[in-house]
Amino acid sequence: MLSPKNRRLMWLLLVLLSLVTFIFVLTPAILIQPFRPQTTRALQISYLLKSWSPMVSLVALVGIILLSFSLWKNSRWWSKTLLVIVALLAIPPAWFARQNHFEWMF
């Protein structure tokens, strides 16, 4: 059985993994706008995050699933519901990181 301190750390890691995944995937989509002025720095950041996002999102998805399984056993129904929602919300960024959404614009 996990101690309350370990459970809190696992929940924190779960939230951080989710946030990192969304940041890596959404930042390039927000910064690169074809009909707006773009800075060199924004493009560098976008291309760096775009190149790393497939690996980061996959590692985060696996981590989120493993953490969810670890937390599942001693969770109440509302915590289990939250675990399922967090795990399901980690799937779209993992898919989107492997897409070229810039082609969709044209």
Coordinates of C-alpha atoms in Angstrom, one line a residue:
M1 CA 0.0 0.0 0.0
L2 CA 1.3 3.4 -0.9
S3 CA 1.8 6.1 1.8
P4 CA -0.2 9.3 1.4
K5 CA 3.0 11.2 0.6
N6 CA 3.9 8.8 -2.2
R7 CA 0.3 9.0 -3.6
R8 CA 0.5 12.8 -3.6
L9 CA 3.9 12.7 -5.4
M10 CA 2.4 10.2 -8.0
W11 CA -0.6 12.5 -8.5
L12 CA 1.7 15.5 -9.0
L13 CA 3.8 13.5 -11.5
L14 CA 0.7 12.5 -13.3
V15 CA -0.4 16.2 -13.6
L16 CA 3.1 17.3 -14.6
L17 CA 3.4 14.7 -17.3
S18 CA 0.0 15.7 -18.7
L19 CA 1.0 19.4 -18.7
V20 CA 4.4 18.8 -20.3
T21 CA 2.7 16.7 -23.1
F22 CA 0.2 19.4 -23.9
I23 CA 2.9 22.1 -23.8
F24 CA 5.2 20.2 -26.2
V25 CA 2.4 19.6 -28.6
L26 CA 0.4 22.8 -28.5
T27 CA 3.2 25.4 -28.4
P28 CA 4.3 24.8 -32.0
A29 CA 0.7 25.0 -33.2
I30 CA 0.2 28.3 -31.3
L31 CA 3.5 29.9 -32.3
I32 CA 3.6 29.1 -35.9
Q33 CA 0.8 30.9 -37.6
P34 CA 1.1 31.2 -41.4
F35 CA -0.7 34.5 -41.7
R36 CA 0.9 36.3 -38.7
P37 CA 4.4 37.7 -38.3
Q38 CA 6.8 35.2 -36.8
T39 CA 10.1 35.7 -35.0
T40 CA 13.2 33.6 -35.5
R41 CA 13.2 32.6 -31.8
A42 CA 9.5 31.5 -31.9
L43 CA 10.3 29.3 -35.0
Q44 CA 13.4 27.8 -33.3
I45 CA 11.4 26.9 -30.2
S46 CA 8.5 25.5 -32.4
Y47 CA 10.7 23.3 -34.5
L48 CA 12.6 22.1 -31.4
L49 CA 9.4 21.2 -29.6
K50 CA 7.9 19.7 -32.8
S51 CA 10.9 17.4 -33.2
W52 CA 10.9 16.2 -29.6
S53 CA 7.1 16.0 -29.2
P54 CA 6.6 12.5 -30.6
M55 CA 9.1 10.9 -28.1
V56 CA 8.0 13.1 -25.2
S57 CA 4.3 12.4 -25.7
L58 CA 4.9 8.6 -26.0
V59 CA 7.0 8.5 -22.8
A60 CA 4.5 10.7 -21.0
L61 CA 1.6 8.5 -22.2
V62 CA 3.3 5.3 -21.0
G63 CA 4.2 7.1 -17.7
I64 CA 0.6 8.3 -17.2
I65 CA -0.8 4.8 -17.9
L66 CA 1.7 3.2 -15.4
L67 CA 1.0 5.8 -12.8
S68 CA -2.8 5.3 -13.3
F69 CA -2.4 1.6 -12.8
S70 CA -0.3 2.2 -9.7
L71 CA -2.9 4.6 -8.2
W72 CA -5.9 2.6 -9.2
K73 CA -6.0 -0.1 -6.5
N74 CA -6.4 2.1 -3.5
S75 CA -8.5 4.9 -5.1
R76 CA -12.1 5.8 -4.5
W77 CA -14.6 6.0 -7.4
W78 CA -14.0 9.7 -8.1
S79 CA -10.3 9.2 -8.1
K80 CA -10.7 6.3 -10.5
T81 CA -12.8 8.5 -12.7
L82 CA -10.2 11.2 -12.7
L83 CA -7.5 8.6 -13.6
V84 CA -9.5 7.4 -16.6
I85 CA -10.0 11.0 -17.7
V86 CA -6.3 11.9 -17.4
A87 CA -5.3 8.7 -19.2
L88 CA -7.8 9.4 -22.0
L89 CA -6.7 13.0 -22.3
A90 CA -3.1 11.9 -22.8
I91 CA -4.0 10.0 -26.0
P92 CA -4.9 12.9 -28.4
P93 CA -1.5 14.8 -27.8
A94 CA 0.4 11.5 -28.5
W95 CA -1.5 11.2 -31.8
F96 CA -1.3 14.9 -32.6
A97 CA 2.5 14.9 -32.1
R98 CA 2.8 12.5 -35.0
Q99 CA 0.7 14.6 -37.4
N100 CA 1.7 17.6 -39.6
H101 CA -1.1 19.9 -38.7
F102 CA 0.6 22.7 -40.8
E103 CA -0.5 20.7 -43.9
W104 CA -4.1 20.8 -42.7
M105 CA -4.1 24.6 -43.0
F106 CA -3.9 24.6 -46.8

